Amino acid sequence: MKKKVLILGSGGREHALAWSMVHDKAVEKVYCAPGNGGTESIAENIVVNLANHQEVIRLVQAKKIDLTIVGPENPLANGIVDAFNKENLRIFGPDSYCAQLESSKLFARDIMAEKRIKQPVYYSCNTISDVESLKEILELPLVIKADGLAAGKGVLICQKEKEFKEALKVIFEENAFGDASSRLSLERCIFGEELSVFAICDGFDYKIIGSAQDHKRAYDGDKGPNTGGMGAYAPTPLSTPELMDRVGKEIIDPTLEAMAEKGHPYRGFLYIGLMLVEGEPHVIEFNVRMGDPEAQVILPLLKSSLFQLIWDATEGKLKSAKVEFKDESAVTIVIAAEGYPIKYKKGRRIRGLDKLEGNMVFHAGTKSKDHDIVTSGGRVLNAVGFGSDLPSAIENAYQVVKKVKFRDQYYRKDIGKRGLQYLKTKGKR
Ligand code: GLY
């Protein structure tokens, strides 16, 4: 019997998840809660308070939903999976204990230390004098991370003394991260090539579903404030089969083993932010969800059914699953509202969405209003381009960008450039 699926969340990642489900022959109906202006055109949006788990459970029971997929980290950290498990309802995502891999940087660091997973040297601290004395040990440059969830903003890279002093002011005087910085992870800076690897885990086994590179800074040339991500490409030329094999054996296997040993087998997406230091994969961070905008390039490149992989994961039957990929590259460009991530306008009418002629655009901060789609957030749309290689995927993605317009739109012009530079030196896709 075909299944009913609910996607929780409202960003571009959730539109991409909904798109995957809608195109799956095993899926009868897709709901998004709350969804956005794009999910509304392919699925049914439902208003629900994600912080109220009982409300979400009542919705799932009323609509007879077979599978719930959690998009963002907050409901996971707040225990939505634990609440569903108590009711015996099928949900895909880690429980709140496992979600600490993202919601507590120090929890994740300690798990990695326990299993000897390569990572930067780190210390836990919580006072300004701790930080100052640890700086003498670690030396600049170093990284200060708020332990808790800080909407992607709690990581401060201190290259020079001036940045270190500024970081102390932001954390201790301005209290910019609130409770999230009541504990800090102070880390030695490591240098190398960055990439992210994504896996689906069933508690004991896993399947890698792709690799990507995000562009976190707002402006071209990796300048300006940190954002949720301004664009991504997949696969990254760094991700050789040998590297993926090592990531599995040296990082994913021991992490799953650690969580199972703690009595909480890890089920859900696992996002591994990596740095290759002289070819050796070191973990920068774990996230317990798909990346956004990485999902917008990873999911369309899957030839296998995402629904089936997730279903198998919830059954604990991933071991025998096969994952097949399209032999293509994909690039997504985030079209944002000018001023994002600081101050930007909402409510701008978006034009051109009806003339996409099969081109792929995932919505993020959009909603429908009086028969129009208008902007409702900082990251508004994700234009996606495909190609037989990275250069043609970049070209095609920027062609899609040209088709949609709204007042004060902004996007980076250099998405994928680092991949191209890497290809120039290493000569591969
Ligand atoms: N794109 C970064 C993230 O999803 O955390």
Short mmCIF file of C-alpha atoms and ligand atoms in Angstrom, two decimals:
data_model
loop_
_atom_site.label_atom_id
_atom_site.label_comp_id
_atom_site.label_asym_id
_atom_site.label_seq_id
_atom_site.Cartn_x
_atom_site.Cartn_y
_atom_site.Cartn_z
CA MET A 1 0.00 0.00 0.00
CA LYS A 2 1.24 3.49 -0.85
CA LYS A 3 2.36 5.65 2.06
CA LYS A 4 1.55 9.08 3.45
CA VAL A 5 4.58 11.17 4.38
CA LEU A 6 4.89 14.29 6.52
CA ILE A 7 7.92 16.61 6.24
CA LEU A 8 8.57 18.91 9.20
CA GLY A 9 10.18 22.29 8.43
CA SER A 10 9.86 25.20 6.03
CA GLY A 11 13.14 25.74 4.16
CA GLY A 12 14.71 24.80 0.85
CA ARG A 13 15.86 21.49 2.36
CA GLU A 14 12.27 20.60 3.19
CA HIS A 15 11.10 21.54 -0.33
CA ALA A 16 13.81 19.20 -1.71
CA LEU A 17 12.70 16.40 0.67
CA ALA A 18 9.06 16.92 -0.34
CA TRP A 19 10.06 16.89 -4.04
CA SER A 20 11.83 13.53 -3.55
CA MET A 21 8.79 12.05 -1.82
CA VAL A 22 6.25 13.41 -4.33
CA HIS A 23 8.15 11.74 -7.18
CA ASP A 24 8.32 8.37 -5.46
CA LYS A 25 5.94 5.68 -6.69
CA ALA A 26 5.62 4.27 -3.17
CA VAL A 27 4.25 7.57 -1.83
CA GLU A 28 0.55 8.41 -2.02
CA LYS A 29 0.46 11.84 -0.38
CA VAL A 30 2.92 14.35 1.05
CA TYR A 31 2.18 16.87 3.80
CA CYS A 32 4.53 19.68 4.88
CA ALA A 33 4.31 21.37 8.24
CA PRO A 34 4.50 24.27 8.00
CA GLY A 35 6.09 24.17 4.49
CA ASN A 36 6.53 27.22 2.25
CA GLY A 37 5.24 28.76 -0.98
CA GLY A 38 6.99 26.06 -3.01
CA THR A 39 5.91 22.99 -1.06
CA GLU A 40 2.35 24.25 -1.33
CA SER A 41 2.45 23.67 -5.10
CA ILE A 42 3.50 20.00 -4.82
CA ALA A 43 2.18 18.89 -1.41
CA GLU A 44 -0.33 19.94 1.23
CA ASN A 45 0.92 22.51 3.72
CA ILE A 46 -0.43 22.25 7.26
CA VAL A 47 -0.07 24.82 10.01
CA VAL A 48 1.30 23.20 13.16
CA ASN A 49 3.44 24.33 16.07
CA LEU A 50 6.60 22.20 15.78
CA ALA A 51 7.53 23.01 19.38
CA ASN A 52 4.33 21.31 20.56
CA HIS A 53 5.06 17.62 20.00
CA GLN A 54 1.62 16.48 21.11
CA GLU A 55 0.06 18.74 18.48
CA VAL A 56 2.26 17.19 15.76
CA ILE A 57 1.38 13.70 17.04
CA ARG A 58 -2.35 14.50 16.91
CA LEU A 59 -1.92 15.67 13.31
CA VAL A 60 -0.09 12.46 12.35
CA GLN A 61 -2.80 10.33 13.95
CA ALA A 62 -5.64 12.33 12.39
CA LYS A 63 -4.15 12.18 8.86
CA LYS A 64 -2.98 8.54 9.28
CA ILE A 65 0.56 9.48 8.27
CA ASP A 66 2.90 6.51 7.82
CA LEU A 67 6.26 8.30 8.02
CA THR A 68 7.39 11.65 9.43
CA ILE A 69 10.73 13.12 8.32
CA VAL A 70 12.27 15.87 10.44
CA GLY A 71 14.07 18.62 8.48
CA PRO A 72 15.65 21.03 11.01
CA GLU A 73 17.69 20.40 14.17
CA ASN A 74 15.57 22.17 16.78
CA PRO A 75 12.68 19.68 16.96
CA LEU A 76 15.25 16.85 17.13
CA ALA A 77 17.16 18.50 19.97
CA ASN A 78 13.83 19.17 21.72
CA GLY A 79 12.88 15.49 21.64
CA ILE A 80 10.24 15.14 18.93
CA VAL A 81 11.57 11.67 18.05
CA ASP A 82 11.38 10.57 21.69
CA ALA A 83 7.73 11.74 21.79
CA PHE A 84 6.88 9.84 18.57
CA ASN A 85 8.67 6.72 19.81
CA LYS A 86 6.52 6.71 22.96
CA GLU A 87 3.42 6.63 20.74
CA ASN A 88 4.93 3.99 18.45
CA LEU A 89 4.75 6.33 15.45
CA ARG A 90 7.28 6.07 12.64
CA ILE A 91 9.63 9.06 12.45
CA PHE A 92 13.03 9.51 10.81
CA GLY A 93 15.60 11.40 12.86
CA PRO A 94 17.76 10.85 15.95
CA ASP A 95 16.35 10.97 19.50
CA SER A 96 17.30 13.91 21.73
CA TYR A 97 20.23 12.02 23.24
CA CYS A 98 21.78 11.40 19.80
CA ALA A 99 20.83 14.91 18.62
CA GLN A 100 23.42 16.17 21.11
CA LEU A 101 25.95 15.38 18.38
CA GLU A 102 24.77 18.72 16.99
CA SER A 103 23.16 20.46 19.98
CA SER A 104 26.30 20.14 22.14
CA LYS A 105 29.62 20.66 20.39
CA LEU A 106 31.42 19.30 23.47
CA PHE A 107 29.25 16.16 23.62
CA ALA A 108 30.24 15.49 19.99
CA ARG A 109 33.92 16.24 20.67
CA ASP A 110 33.93 13.87 23.67
CA ILE A 111 32.33 11.07 21.63
CA MET A 112 34.97 11.57 18.93
CA ALA A 113 37.74 11.60 21.56
CA GLU A 114 36.36 8.38 23.09
CA LYS A 115 36.45 6.66 19.69
CA ARG A 116 39.74 8.30 18.57
CA ILE A 117 38.12 9.96 15.57
CA LYS A 118 40.45 12.59 14.12
CA GLN A 119 39.45 16.11 15.16
CA PRO A 120 41.11 19.38 16.24
CA VAL A 121 42.65 19.61 19.72
CA TYR A 122 39.90 21.07 21.96
CA TYR A 123 39.23 22.15 25.53
CA SER A 124 35.98 22.70 27.35
CA CYS A 125 35.68 25.99 29.21
CA ASN A 126 33.11 28.44 30.51
CA THR A 127 34.72 31.56 31.92
CA ILE A 128 36.64 34.40 30.32
CA SER A 129 39.71 33.60 32.39
CA ASP A 130 39.58 29.93 31.23
CA VAL A 131 39.49 31.10 27.63
CA GLU A 132 42.37 33.51 28.18
CA SER A 133 44.59 30.94 29.83
CA LEU A 134 43.75 28.24 27.24
CA LYS A 135 44.74 30.68 24.52
CA GLU A 136 48.27 30.52 25.92
CA ILE A 137 48.25 26.74 25.39
CA LEU A 138 46.50 26.58 21.99
CA GLU A 139 47.91 29.83 20.57
CA LEU A 140 46.35 31.84 17.77
CA PRO A 141 44.75 31.16 15.36
CA LEU A 142 42.03 29.33 17.27
CA VAL A 143 38.29 28.69 17.09
CA ILE A 144 35.77 29.43 19.85
CA LYS A 145 32.50 27.52 19.57
CA ALA A 146 29.36 28.02 21.61
CA ASP A 147 28.49 24.57 22.92
CA GLY A 148 24.75 24.84 22.21
CA LEU A 149 22.61 25.58 19.16
CA ALA A 150 23.18 29.14 17.95
CA ALA A 151 21.48 29.10 14.52
CA GLY A 152 24.83 28.47 12.79
CA LYS A 153 26.36 31.65 14.25
CA GLY A 154 28.14 30.31 17.31
CA VAL A 155 31.53 29.67 15.69
CA LEU A 156 34.12 32.45 15.99
CA ILE A 157 37.43 32.10 14.15
CA CYS A 158 40.18 34.16 15.79
CA GLN A 159 43.18 34.61 13.51
CA LYS A 160 44.66 37.61 15.28
CA GLU A 161 44.60 39.13 18.78
CA LYS A 162 42.04 41.75 17.65
CA GLU A 163 39.54 39.01 16.60
CA PHE A 164 40.16 37.11 19.83
CA LYS A 165 39.33 40.23 21.91
CA GLU A 166 36.26 40.90 19.75
CA ALA A 167 35.10 37.27 20.25
CA LEU A 168 35.42 37.60 24.03
CA LYS A 169 33.34 40.79 23.89
CA VAL A 170 30.62 39.14 21.74
CA ILE A 171 30.41 36.11 24.05
CA PHE A 172 30.92 37.54 27.52
CA GLU A 173 29.85 41.22 27.32
CA GLU A 174 27.15 41.17 24.65
CA ASN A 175 26.01 37.62 25.53
CA ALA A 176 25.19 37.25 21.82
CA PHE A 177 24.61 33.48 22.03
CA GLY A 178 22.71 33.44 25.32
CA ASP A 179 22.59 30.05 27.03
CA ALA A 180 24.21 28.38 23.99
CA SER A 181 27.58 29.80 25.12
CA SER A 182 27.31 28.88 28.81
CA ARG A 183 29.93 26.29 27.83
CA LEU A 184 32.49 26.74 25.07
CA SER A 185 34.70 24.49 23.01
CA LEU A 186 38.06 26.13 22.41
CA GLU A 187 39.73 24.49 19.44
CA ARG A 188 43.04 24.64 17.62
CA CYS A 189 42.60 25.92 14.06
CA ILE A 190 43.25 23.29 11.44
CA PHE A 191 43.83 23.98 7.76
CA GLY A 192 42.94 22.08 4.61
CA GLU A 193 40.21 21.41 2.06
CA GLU A 194 36.63 21.36 3.35
CA LEU A 195 33.77 19.11 2.32
CA SER A 196 30.64 17.62 3.85
CA VAL A 197 29.52 14.01 3.66
CA PHE A 198 25.92 12.90 4.20
CA ALA A 199 24.71 9.52 5.39
CA ILE A 200 21.45 7.80 6.26
CA CYS A 201 21.80 5.69 9.41
CA ASP A 202 19.57 2.94 10.83
CA GLY A 203 21.18 2.66 14.27
CA PHE A 204 23.89 0.18 13.27
CA ASP A 205 24.39 0.46 9.51
CA TYR A 206 24.55 3.42 7.18
CA LYS A 207 24.62 4.43 3.54
CA ILE A 208 26.49 7.47 2.26
CA ILE A 209 24.15 9.48 0.03
CA GLY A 210 26.61 12.07 -1.24
CA SER A 211 29.16 14.79 -0.62
CA ALA A 212 28.90 18.53 -1.15
CA GLN A 213 30.57 21.81 -0.49
CA ASP A 214 28.66 24.72 0.99
CA HIS A 215 29.48 28.47 0.74
CA LYS A 216 28.83 29.90 4.21
CA ARG A 217 29.87 33.55 3.80
CA ALA A 218 27.44 36.12 2.43
CA TYR A 219 29.68 37.72 -0.19
CA ASP A 220 31.86 36.62 -3.10
CA GLY A 221 35.36 35.48 -2.28
CA ASP A 222 34.14 33.95 1.03
CA LYS A 223 33.84 37.39 2.62
CA GLY A 224 31.23 38.94 4.88
CA PRO A 225 29.07 37.51 7.64
CA ASN A 226 28.34 33.83 8.11
CA THR A 227 25.01 32.66 6.72
CA GLY A 228 23.09 29.39 6.67
CA GLY A 229 24.71 28.82 3.25
CA MET A 230 24.65 30.78 -0.01
CA GLY A 231 25.08 27.91 -2.44
CA ALA A 232 26.46 24.40 -2.77
CA TYR A 233 27.67 21.90 -5.31
CA ALA A 234 27.75 18.11 -5.41
CA PRO A 235 29.59 15.89 -5.67
CA THR A 236 32.78 17.61 -4.58
CA PRO A 237 35.85 16.62 -6.57
CA LEU A 238 37.52 15.83 -3.22
CA SER A 239 35.23 12.89 -2.55
CA THR A 240 37.00 9.90 -4.04
CA PRO A 241 35.65 6.37 -3.34
CA GLU A 242 38.75 5.82 -1.15
CA LEU A 243 37.94 8.88 0.95
CA MET A 244 34.28 7.87 1.32
CA ASP A 245 35.44 4.45 2.44
CA ARG A 246 37.71 6.01 5.08
CA VAL A 247 34.94 8.35 6.28
CA GLY A 248 32.72 5.31 6.73
CA LYS A 249 35.30 3.21 8.56
CA GLU A 250 37.09 5.92 10.57
CA ILE A 251 34.16 8.23 11.39
CA ILE A 252 30.65 6.87 10.79
CA ASP A 253 31.18 3.31 12.07
CA PRO A 254 32.78 4.37 15.39
CA THR A 255 30.17 7.12 15.91
CA LEU A 256 27.30 4.65 15.42
CA GLU A 257 29.08 2.19 17.69
CA ALA A 258 29.46 4.86 20.41
CA MET A 259 25.81 5.86 20.30
CA ALA A 260 24.64 2.24 20.36
CA GLU A 261 26.92 1.59 23.36
CA LYS A 262 25.23 4.49 25.16
CA GLY A 263 21.89 2.75 24.61
CA HIS A 264 20.77 5.19 21.90
CA PRO A 265 21.34 3.75 18.41
CA TYR A 266 21.65 6.63 15.93
CA ARG A 267 18.83 6.70 13.37
CA GLY A 268 18.59 9.61 10.97
CA PHE A 269 20.59 11.70 8.56
CA LEU A 270 24.17 12.31 9.64
CA TYR A 271 25.98 15.35 8.22
CA ILE A 272 29.75 15.21 8.68
CA GLY A 273 31.61 18.49 8.18
CA LEU A 274 35.16 17.52 7.31
CA MET A 275 38.53 19.09 6.78
CA LEU A 276 41.21 17.18 4.92
CA VAL A 277 44.45 17.97 6.71
CA GLU A 278 47.23 16.68 4.46
CA GLY A 279 44.71 14.18 3.09
CA GLU A 280 43.56 12.99 6.55
CA PRO A 281 39.82 13.48 7.24
CA HIS A 282 39.25 15.46 10.48
CA VAL A 283 35.75 16.18 11.79
CA ILE A 284 34.94 19.89 12.08
CA GLU A 285 31.35 19.25 13.15
CA PHE A 286 28.48 16.80 13.12
CA ASN A 287 24.93 17.81 12.29
CA VAL A 288 22.01 15.49 12.83
CA ARG A 289 20.01 16.46 9.72
CA MET A 290 20.54 17.16 6.04
CA GLY A 291 22.35 20.38 5.17
CA ASP A 292 20.53 23.35 3.70
CA PRO A 293 21.32 24.12 0.85
CA GLU A 294 23.28 20.86 0.47
CA ALA A 295 20.08 18.76 0.38
CA GLN A 296 19.02 20.71 -2.70
CA VAL A 297 21.94 19.23 -4.67
CA ILE A 298 22.39 15.86 -2.95
CA LEU A 299 18.79 14.62 -3.21
CA PRO A 300 18.25 15.30 -6.94
CA LEU A 301 21.44 13.32 -7.71
CA LEU A 302 20.09 10.16 -6.05
CA LYS A 303 18.91 7.54 -8.51
CA SER A 304 17.73 5.29 -5.67
CA SER A 305 14.48 5.98 -3.85
CA LEU A 306 15.08 8.27 -0.87
CA PHE A 307 11.75 7.14 0.56
CA GLN A 308 12.83 3.48 0.45
CA LEU A 309 16.21 4.23 2.05
CA ILE A 310 14.54 6.15 4.87
CA TRP A 311 11.87 3.48 5.30
CA ASP A 312 14.56 0.77 5.44
CA ALA A 313 16.46 2.87 8.01
CA THR A 314 13.39 3.08 10.25
CA GLU A 315 13.09 -0.73 9.96
CA GLY A 316 16.80 -1.23 10.77
CA LYS A 317 17.30 -2.82 7.35
CA LEU A 318 19.79 -0.56 5.62
CA LYS A 319 22.57 -3.13 5.45
CA SER A 320 21.31 -4.76 2.27
CA ALA A 321 20.09 -1.50 0.63
CA LYS A 322 21.80 -0.29 -2.54
CA VAL A 323 22.39 3.39 -3.29
CA GLU A 324 22.75 4.49 -6.88
CA PHE A 325 23.70 7.95 -8.07
CA LYS A 326 23.17 9.89 -11.28
CA ASP A 327 26.43 10.46 -13.11
CA GLU A 328 26.00 14.25 -13.02
CA SER A 329 26.99 17.32 -11.06
CA ALA A 330 24.50 19.68 -9.44
CA VAL A 331 24.89 23.25 -8.26
CA THR A 332 22.46 25.37 -6.28
CA ILE A 333 22.59 29.14 -5.98
CA VAL A 334 20.73 30.69 -3.06
CA ILE A 335 18.80 33.76 -4.16
CA ALA A 336 18.55 35.85 -1.01
CA ALA A 337 17.01 39.15 0.04
CA GLU A 338 19.58 41.99 -0.07
CA GLY A 339 20.92 42.53 3.46
CA TYR A 340 20.60 38.87 4.53
CA PRO A 341 21.71 37.65 7.10
CA ILE A 342 21.44 40.95 8.99
CA LYS A 343 18.52 43.15 7.92
CA TYR A 344 16.36 42.60 4.88
CA LYS A 345 12.89 43.27 3.53
CA LYS A 346 10.10 40.70 3.21
CA GLY A 347 6.90 40.66 1.18
CA ARG A 348 8.50 41.23 -2.26
CA ARG A 349 6.50 39.69 -5.12
CA ILE A 350 8.49 37.00 -6.99
CA ARG A 351 8.16 36.95 -10.77
CA GLY A 352 9.13 34.27 -13.29
CA LEU A 353 8.21 31.17 -11.27
CA ASP A 354 5.57 30.25 -13.87
CA LYS A 355 8.15 30.28 -16.69
CA LEU A 356 10.68 27.81 -15.36
CA GLU A 357 9.92 25.20 -18.07
CA GLY A 358 11.17 22.23 -16.11
CA ASN A 359 14.06 24.04 -14.43
CA MET A 360 14.44 23.26 -10.77
CA VAL A 361 13.90 25.97 -8.14
CA PHE A 362 13.40 25.01 -4.49
CA HIS A 363 11.68 27.59 -2.31
CA ALA A 364 12.95 28.61 1.13
CA GLY A 365 11.66 31.95 2.50
CA THR A 366 8.49 32.24 0.41
CA LYS A 367 4.76 32.18 1.04
CA SER A 368 1.68 32.64 -1.07
CA LYS A 369 -0.30 35.84 -0.74
CA ASP A 370 -3.28 36.94 -2.85
CA HIS A 371 -2.44 34.51 -5.73
CA ASP A 372 1.24 35.62 -5.73
CA ILE A 373 4.35 34.09 -4.20
CA VAL A 374 6.15 36.66 -2.02
CA THR A 375 9.39 36.64 -0.06
CA SER A 376 9.09 35.77 3.62
CA GLY A 377 12.69 35.15 4.72
CA GLY A 378 16.35 35.95 4.08
CA ARG A 379 17.19 32.94 1.92
CA VAL A 380 14.34 33.01 -0.59
CA LEU A 381 14.95 30.54 -3.45
CA ASN A 382 17.45 27.89 -4.51
CA ALA A 383 18.07 27.71 -8.26
CA VAL A 384 19.49 24.31 -9.20
CA GLY A 385 21.49 23.49 -12.34
CA PHE A 386 22.76 20.13 -13.56
CA GLY A 387 25.52 19.15 -15.94
CA SER A 388 27.82 16.35 -16.96
CA ASP A 389 30.56 18.15 -15.03
CA LEU A 390 30.92 20.94 -12.47
CA PRO A 391 31.56 23.80 -14.96
CA SER A 392 28.40 23.02 -16.95
CA ALA A 393 26.32 22.60 -13.78
CA ILE A 394 27.50 26.03 -12.59
CA GLU A 395 26.64 27.58 -15.95
CA ASN A 396 23.18 25.97 -15.94
CA ALA A 397 22.45 27.02 -12.34
CA TYR A 398 23.18 30.67 -13.14
CA GLN A 399 20.90 30.40 -16.21
CA VAL A 400 18.08 29.31 -13.88
CA VAL A 401 18.83 32.23 -11.52
CA LYS A 402 18.15 34.66 -14.39
CA LYS A 403 14.60 33.36 -14.79
CA VAL A 404 13.29 34.55 -11.42
CA LYS A 405 13.20 38.10 -10.13
CA PHE A 406 12.18 40.07 -7.07
CA ARG A 407 13.12 43.52 -5.80
CA ASP A 408 16.42 43.68 -3.90
CA GLN A 409 17.43 40.12 -4.73
CA TYR A 410 21.02 39.13 -4.05
CA TYR A 411 23.13 36.07 -4.85
CA ARG A 412 26.79 35.15 -4.89
CA LYS A 413 28.42 35.06 -8.31
CA ASP A 414 31.18 32.59 -7.43
CA ILE A 415 29.39 29.42 -6.30
CA GLY A 416 31.51 26.41 -7.26
CA LYS A 417 34.64 28.43 -7.92
CA ARG A 418 36.68 26.62 -5.28
CA GLY A 419 35.72 23.31 -6.87
CA LEU A 420 36.87 24.63 -10.24
CA GLN A 421 40.18 25.74 -8.75
CA TYR A 422 40.66 22.30 -7.22
CA LEU A 423 39.90 20.69 -10.59
CA LYS A 424 42.49 22.89 -12.27
CA THR A 425 45.17 21.58 -9.95
CA LYS A 426 43.96 17.96 -9.73
CA GLY A 427 42.18 17.56 -13.09
CA LYS A 428 38.97 15.60 -12.39
CA ARG A 429 35.19 16.22 -12.21
N1 GLY B 1 24.60 24.57 5.09
C1 GLY B 1 25.00 24.43 6.41
C2 GLY B 1 24.06 23.71 7.27
O1 GLY B 1 23.07 23.18 6.83
O2 GLY B 1 24.32 23.66 8.47
#
